[in-house]
Short mmCIF file of C-alpha atoms in Angstrom, two decimals:
data_model
loop_
_atom_site.label_atom_id
_atom_site.label_comp_id
_atom_site.label_asym_id
_atom_site.label_seq_id
_atom_site.Cartn_x
_atom_site.Cartn_y
_atom_site.Cartn_z
CA MET A 1 162.85 190.97 19.69
CA ASP A 2 163.67 191.41 16.15
CA VAL A 3 165.68 188.52 14.57
CA LYS A 4 167.05 191.02 12.32
CA ASP A 5 168.46 192.92 15.06
CA PHE A 6 170.93 189.65 14.82
CA ASN A 7 172.15 190.28 11.34
CA TYR A 8 175.29 191.49 10.45
CA GLU A 9 177.13 191.35 6.80
CA LEU A 10 180.09 188.45 6.25
CA PRO A 11 181.52 188.84 2.49
CA GLU A 12 181.70 185.07 2.11
CA GLU A 13 185.64 184.57 1.83
CA LEU A 14 185.84 184.83 5.30
CA ILE A 15 184.01 181.39 5.68
CA ALA A 16 186.70 179.34 6.59
CA GLN A 17 186.24 176.03 4.58
CA ASP A 18 189.12 174.13 5.25
CA PRO A 19 190.84 173.87 9.35
CA LEU A 20 194.23 175.26 10.18
CA GLU A 21 197.41 172.61 10.28
CA ASP A 22 197.90 173.63 13.67
CA ARG A 23 194.24 173.89 15.61
CA SER A 24 195.78 175.85 18.01
CA SER A 25 197.46 178.65 16.09
CA SER A 26 193.91 180.47 15.47
CA ARG A 27 193.00 183.34 15.90
CA LEU A 28 191.42 184.80 19.65
CA MET A 29 189.58 187.59 19.68
CA HIS A 30 189.08 188.77 23.64
CA ILE A 31 186.12 190.73 24.76
CA ASP A 32 185.80 192.16 27.99
CA ARG A 33 182.26 191.44 28.36
CA ILE A 34 180.96 194.60 30.57
CA THR A 35 182.93 197.47 28.61
CA GLY A 36 182.94 195.82 25.06
CA ALA A 37 186.69 196.33 25.18
CA VAL A 38 188.34 193.94 22.34
CA SER A 39 191.82 192.98 21.49
CA HIS A 40 193.68 190.44 19.25
CA ASP A 41 196.21 187.00 20.18
CA ARG A 42 196.83 182.97 19.55
CA PHE A 43 194.07 180.29 20.04
CA TYR A 44 198.19 179.26 21.92
CA ASN A 45 197.71 182.20 24.36
CA ILE A 46 193.96 181.01 25.98
CA LYS A 47 195.97 179.86 29.58
CA ASP A 48 196.32 183.84 29.56
CA TYR A 49 193.52 184.09 30.07
CA LEU A 50 192.40 181.58 32.87
CA LYS A 51 193.33 181.99 36.85
CA PRO A 52 194.27 178.39 39.05
CA GLY A 53 190.92 177.05 39.83
CA ASP A 54 189.01 178.62 37.24
CA CYS A 55 186.97 175.18 35.44
CA LEU A 56 186.91 174.70 31.99
CA VAL A 57 183.70 172.84 30.70
CA MET A 58 183.81 171.26 27.27
CA ASN A 59 181.67 168.78 25.60
CA ASN A 60 183.38 165.52 24.91
CA THR A 61 180.52 164.77 22.39
CA ARG A 62 181.58 162.58 18.95
CA VAL A 63 180.36 163.74 15.82
CA ILE A 64 179.31 159.91 13.90
CA PRO A 65 179.62 159.96 9.92
CA ALA A 66 175.73 160.99 9.82
CA ARG A 67 175.93 162.09 6.19
CA LEU A 68 174.60 158.72 3.66
CA TYR A 69 174.39 158.33 0.12
CA GLY A 70 172.56 155.69 -1.50
CA VAL A 71 169.72 154.73 -4.03
CA ARG A 72 165.99 154.47 -4.11
CA GLU A 73 165.62 150.53 -4.40
CA ASP A 74 162.54 150.74 -6.58
CA THR A 75 163.41 153.91 -8.62
CA GLY A 76 167.58 154.00 -8.31
CA SER A 77 166.92 157.55 -7.78
CA HIS A 78 170.16 158.10 -5.82
CA MET A 79 169.20 160.32 -2.70
CA GLU A 80 170.82 161.91 0.33
CA LEU A 81 170.33 160.48 4.26
CA LEU A 82 171.43 162.65 7.58
CA LEU A 83 170.90 160.71 10.85
CA LEU A 84 170.19 163.24 13.60
CA LYS A 85 169.04 161.26 16.12
CA ARG A 86 168.80 157.39 18.07
CA ARG A 87 164.58 157.09 18.30
CA GLU A 88 165.96 153.06 19.25
CA ALA A 89 168.69 150.48 18.54
CA ASP A 90 168.36 150.39 14.35
CA ILE A 91 165.46 153.21 14.79
CA TRP A 92 166.64 156.39 13.64
CA GLU A 93 165.26 160.35 12.85
CA THR A 94 166.86 160.98 9.37
CA LEU A 95 166.74 163.92 7.76
CA VAL A 96 166.02 163.45 3.75
CA LYS A 97 166.85 164.49 -0.02
CA PRO A 98 164.86 165.03 -2.10
CA GLY A 99 162.82 163.70 0.73
CA LYS A 100 159.20 165.56 -0.95
CA LYS A 101 158.24 162.26 -2.01
CA CYS A 102 159.69 159.69 0.25
CA ARG A 103 157.36 157.94 2.33
CA THR A 104 156.54 155.66 3.99
CA GLY A 105 157.90 151.89 3.27
CA HIS A 106 160.42 153.16 0.60
CA ARG A 107 163.36 151.57 0.49
CA PHE A 108 166.98 152.08 0.67
CA VAL A 109 170.42 150.70 0.12
CA PHE A 110 173.45 152.34 1.11
CA GLY A 111 177.24 151.38 -0.68
CA ASP A 112 177.54 147.25 -1.21
CA GLY A 113 173.60 146.72 0.24
CA SER A 114 175.64 145.77 3.61
CA LEU A 115 173.48 149.01 4.75
CA LYS A 116 169.53 149.29 4.29
CA GLY A 117 166.83 151.57 5.27
CA GLU A 118 163.15 152.18 5.15
CA ILE A 119 160.92 154.60 5.62
CA ILE A 120 158.56 153.56 8.47
CA ASP A 121 157.27 157.32 10.07
CA VAL A 122 156.82 160.81 8.48
CA LEU A 123 156.87 163.16 11.01
CA PRO A 124 155.47 166.19 12.04
CA GLU A 125 158.07 168.96 10.01
CA GLY A 126 158.98 166.63 7.51
CA ASN A 127 162.01 164.07 9.11
CA ARG A 128 161.69 160.18 8.14
CA LEU A 129 161.89 157.34 10.39
CA ILE A 130 164.25 155.27 9.69
CA HIS A 131 165.14 151.37 10.58
CA PHE A 132 168.08 150.08 9.19
CA GLU A 133 168.92 146.74 8.17
CA TYR A 134 172.52 145.29 8.00
CA GLU A 135 175.36 142.64 8.97
CA GLY A 136 177.27 143.16 12.44
CA ILE A 137 178.05 146.40 14.46
CA PHE A 138 176.19 149.68 13.29
CA GLU A 139 178.97 151.47 14.35
CA GLU A 140 181.55 150.12 12.06
CA VAL A 141 179.18 149.69 8.98
CA LEU A 142 178.33 153.38 9.43
CA ASP A 143 182.02 154.13 9.87
CA ALA A 144 182.68 152.47 5.77
CA LEU A 145 179.68 154.35 4.21
CA GLY A 146 179.13 157.38 6.29
CA GLU A 147 181.02 161.53 5.60
CA MET A 148 181.28 163.49 8.23
CA PRO A 149 178.43 165.99 8.19
CA LEU A 150 179.94 169.19 7.11
CA PRO A 151 177.71 172.35 7.68
CA PRO A 152 176.63 173.23 4.03
CA TYR A 153 178.69 176.87 3.67
CA ILE A 154 181.30 173.92 4.13
CA THR A 155 182.36 172.94 -0.07
CA HIS A 156 185.34 171.60 0.47
CA LYS A 157 186.13 167.60 0.96
CA LEU A 158 187.11 166.94 4.09
CA LYS A 159 190.73 165.16 3.97
CA ASP A 160 191.00 163.77 7.53
CA LYS A 161 187.89 162.58 9.05
CA SER A 162 189.29 163.26 12.88
CA ARG A 163 189.59 167.71 12.07
CA TYR A 164 186.41 167.56 12.75
CA GLN A 165 186.30 166.22 15.94
CA THR A 166 188.27 167.63 19.43
CA VAL A 167 190.83 166.13 20.56
CA TYR A 168 188.94 165.26 23.78
CA ALA A 169 185.49 163.88 22.27
CA LYS A 170 184.53 160.24 23.27
CA TYR A 171 180.82 159.54 22.97
CA ASP A 172 178.90 158.33 19.80
CA GLY A 173 176.41 160.89 18.65
CA SER A 174 176.65 164.53 17.12
CA ALA A 175 174.95 165.15 13.90
CA ALA A 176 177.23 168.19 14.67
CA ALA A 177 180.90 169.03 16.14
CA PRO A 178 180.97 171.41 19.34
CA THR A 179 183.05 173.46 17.45
CA ALA A 180 184.89 175.81 20.11
CA GLY A 181 186.88 172.74 21.21
CA LEU A 182 188.01 171.99 17.90
CA HIS A 183 191.44 174.48 18.42
CA PHE A 184 192.25 172.41 21.42
CA THR A 185 194.98 169.85 21.64
CA ASN A 186 196.43 167.78 23.85
CA GLU A 187 199.46 169.25 25.05
CA LEU A 188 197.17 173.06 25.77
CA LEU A 189 195.53 171.08 27.63
CA ASN A 190 197.81 169.48 29.69
CA GLU A 191 199.04 173.54 30.34
CA ILE A 192 195.75 174.40 31.36
CA ARG A 193 195.56 171.62 34.00
CA GLU A 194 199.34 172.31 35.45
CA MET A 195 198.82 176.03 35.60
CA GLY A 196 195.81 174.68 38.37
CA ALA A 197 192.43 175.30 36.55
CA ASP A 198 190.46 172.39 36.33
CA ILE A 199 188.82 171.02 33.28
CA ALA A 200 184.85 169.19 34.11
CA GLU A 201 183.98 167.36 30.61
CA VAL A 202 180.00 166.94 29.87
CA THR A 203 178.10 165.23 26.99
CA LEU A 204 175.61 166.73 24.76
CA HIS A 205 174.74 165.33 21.59
CA VAL A 206 174.19 167.23 18.97
CA GLY A 207 171.69 168.08 16.87
CA LEU A 208 170.94 169.99 13.95
CA GLY A 209 168.29 172.13 15.40
CA THR A 210 170.72 173.90 16.88
CA PHE A 211 172.38 175.58 13.68
CA ARG A 212 168.84 175.76 11.71
CA PRO A 213 168.29 178.65 10.22
CA VAL A 214 166.03 181.19 12.75
CA LYS A 215 162.78 181.19 10.07
CA VAL A 216 160.20 183.17 12.20
CA ASP A 217 160.66 187.12 12.56
CA THR A 218 160.50 187.69 16.61
CA ILE A 219 162.70 185.61 18.84
CA GLU A 220 160.38 184.47 21.42
CA GLU A 221 158.21 181.77 18.70
CA HIS A 222 161.11 179.96 18.03
CA HIS A 223 161.55 176.46 19.47
CA MET A 224 164.97 175.11 19.57
CA HIS A 225 164.80 171.04 18.95
CA SER A 226 165.88 169.04 22.01
CA GLU A 227 168.68 167.65 22.49
CA PHE A 228 170.42 164.28 25.17
CA TYR A 229 172.70 165.67 27.60
CA ILE A 230 174.95 163.48 30.51
CA ILE A 231 176.10 165.71 33.28
CA ASP A 232 178.13 162.79 35.69
CA GLU A 233 179.56 163.31 38.92
CA GLU A 234 182.50 163.93 38.41
CA ALA A 235 181.73 167.11 36.19
CA ALA A 236 179.36 168.18 38.88
CA ALA A 237 181.96 168.28 41.84
CA LYS A 238 184.81 169.84 39.96
CA ILE A 239 182.18 173.01 38.71
CA ASN A 240 180.72 173.44 42.07
CA LYS A 241 184.16 173.50 44.15
CA ALA A 242 184.99 176.07 41.38
CA LYS A 243 181.76 177.77 42.61
CA GLU A 244 182.48 177.36 46.14
CA GLY A 245 185.89 178.62 46.14
CA GLY A 246 184.38 181.87 43.90
CA ASN A 247 186.06 181.06 40.79
CA ARG A 248 184.97 180.86 37.59
CA VAL A 249 183.22 178.61 35.70
CA ILE A 250 183.91 179.08 31.55
CA CYS A 251 181.99 177.21 28.89
CA VAL A 252 183.79 175.75 25.70
CA GLY A 253 180.86 175.85 23.70
CA THR A 254 177.69 177.13 23.57
CA THR A 255 176.55 172.91 23.61
CA SER A 256 179.00 173.09 27.37
CA CYS A 257 176.67 176.34 28.31
CA ARG A 258 173.21 175.14 27.44
CA THR A 259 173.71 171.69 29.05
CA LEU A 260 174.72 173.71 32.53
CA GLU A 261 171.77 175.91 32.47
CA SER A 262 169.30 173.69 31.74
CA ALA A 263 170.20 171.76 34.53
CA ALA A 264 171.67 174.33 37.09
CA ASP A 265 168.97 174.92 40.57
CA ASP A 266 168.35 177.89 40.75
CA ASN A 267 172.04 179.25 43.09
CA GLY A 268 173.24 177.31 39.90
CA TYR A 269 174.75 174.45 41.48
CA ILE A 270 174.88 171.41 39.95
CA LYS A 271 174.24 167.41 40.14
CA ALA A 272 174.91 164.67 38.17
CA GLN A 273 171.62 163.53 35.77
CA SER A 274 171.08 163.00 31.98
CA GLY A 275 167.44 164.36 29.56
CA TRP A 276 166.74 166.61 27.00
CA THR A 277 167.18 170.00 26.93
CA ASP A 278 165.67 172.21 24.69
CA ILE A 279 166.44 175.45 26.08
CA PHE A 280 166.80 178.29 23.90
CA ILE A 281 169.17 181.35 25.97
CA TYR A 282 169.12 184.75 24.09
CA PRO A 283 169.63 188.34 25.01
CA GLY A 284 167.16 188.78 28.79
CA TYR A 285 168.30 185.63 30.08
CA LYS A 286 170.29 185.79 33.47
CA PHE A 287 172.49 183.19 33.64
CA LYS A 288 173.50 180.98 36.48
CA VAL A 289 176.29 179.26 36.51
CA MET A 290 178.18 180.58 33.52
CA GLN A 291 181.08 182.97 34.07
CA GLY A 292 183.64 182.65 30.86
CA LEU A 293 182.76 181.37 27.09
CA ILE A 294 185.27 180.34 24.72
CA THR A 295 183.25 179.63 21.28
CA ASN A 296 184.12 180.40 17.06
CA PHE A 297 182.12 182.95 15.22
CA HIS A 298 178.02 182.04 14.26
CA LEU A 299 176.00 182.41 11.83
CA PRO A 300 173.80 185.63 11.58
CA GLN A 301 170.39 185.31 12.89
CA SER A 302 171.78 182.31 14.87
CA THR A 303 170.36 180.95 18.02
CA LEU A 304 174.42 180.79 18.69
CA LEU A 305 174.98 184.56 17.66
CA MET A 306 172.04 185.10 20.09
CA LEU A 307 173.18 183.55 22.75
CA VAL A 308 176.83 184.97 23.05
CA SER A 309 174.71 188.26 22.88
CA ALA A 310 172.66 187.12 26.01
CA PHE A 311 175.73 186.54 27.89
CA ALA A 312 177.84 189.96 26.64
CA GLY A 313 175.83 192.40 25.28
CA ARG A 314 173.74 192.30 21.82
CA GLU A 315 175.84 195.41 20.96
CA ASN A 316 179.02 194.48 22.34
CA VAL A 317 179.26 191.52 20.41
CA LEU A 318 177.42 193.13 16.64
CA LYS A 319 180.22 195.86 17.40
CA ALA A 320 183.01 193.42 17.75
CA TYR A 321 181.76 191.24 15.00
CA GLU A 322 181.98 194.15 12.50
CA GLU A 323 185.64 194.06 13.46
CA ALA A 324 186.40 191.09 13.06
CA VAL A 325 185.24 191.26 9.12
CA ARG A 326 187.60 194.09 9.49
CA GLU A 327 190.78 192.18 10.38
CA ARG A 328 190.02 189.04 8.25
CA TYR A 329 189.14 186.86 11.19
CA ARG A 330 187.84 183.11 9.42
CA PHE A 331 184.17 182.88 10.30
CA PHE A 332 182.61 179.60 11.83
CA SER A 333 183.06 176.41 12.29
CA PHE A 334 187.16 175.45 11.48
CA GLY A 335 187.62 179.21 11.77
CA ASP A 336 189.16 181.14 14.40
CA ALA A 337 187.94 181.88 18.37
CA MET A 338 186.59 184.63 20.99
CA ILE A 339 186.91 184.42 25.00
CA LEU A 340 183.96 186.64 26.37
CA LEU A 341 185.47 187.16 30.17
#
């Protein structure tokens, strides 16, 4: 399947640069995934699309302020570092810019020197393993020095770090936000529970591999980076209860979808577990668990757009995207949402 089959034209001014003041006031496009029929709404009405007994599955990962700015200890030249994945206690896989001249043994200093790092290995794909040195607790040092790792298409500086977190974020570990969840408020979550739908929380620490462009011509040649996930007993029980009762399992975001589809058995049931997943979902995939999806609008030719197309049909999805452009929807991380049922 050709990657170009998932392209669409997007005016640059439709890329949302800032979050809305009210999380839940974003626009909501409803797509009938069978017929492709589209309707328009607001996210604060999301409960109107839910039924008692439905189970919403949300990713409760927390984004860390993973972007650091520092200098080379030997040359004083400025550099940018992005934390991707914790390998051991103080060893992280990172993306270094500019990275071409950064070799094993090179050292960096961040901020006032309260954090230092040394490259201990250069990985085949170009990422660096860095061992960090600091006093106290790493997370507190990082919170003081780091910035939120906003995607490159967002050029505005984020004034409030909490706006790149879901209101239910709990466990540190992500290099990017599960953005479909940014639309929910605590009030909206309470309304959803009160109307009889259940909420199950899973954890998948989002890596940048999910958002990297597909650089091959055919989809089948693309390889996803692995990400760590956790499903506890409570979440597994809620998901299985919905399935056994003939109710819908609706994923909030592609990361929740990938977690469930990685963990499910052949009959679509979930056991409590943790592990790494590099599942790549594209048209032709047979979903085992997910029966509905809440998601944002994704980049052209991205793996996320391919996942949505696998669920609702490529033609249906691209047609809906064309309408979203005509209707001036806001796109990507801080943009509007869609629900596919």
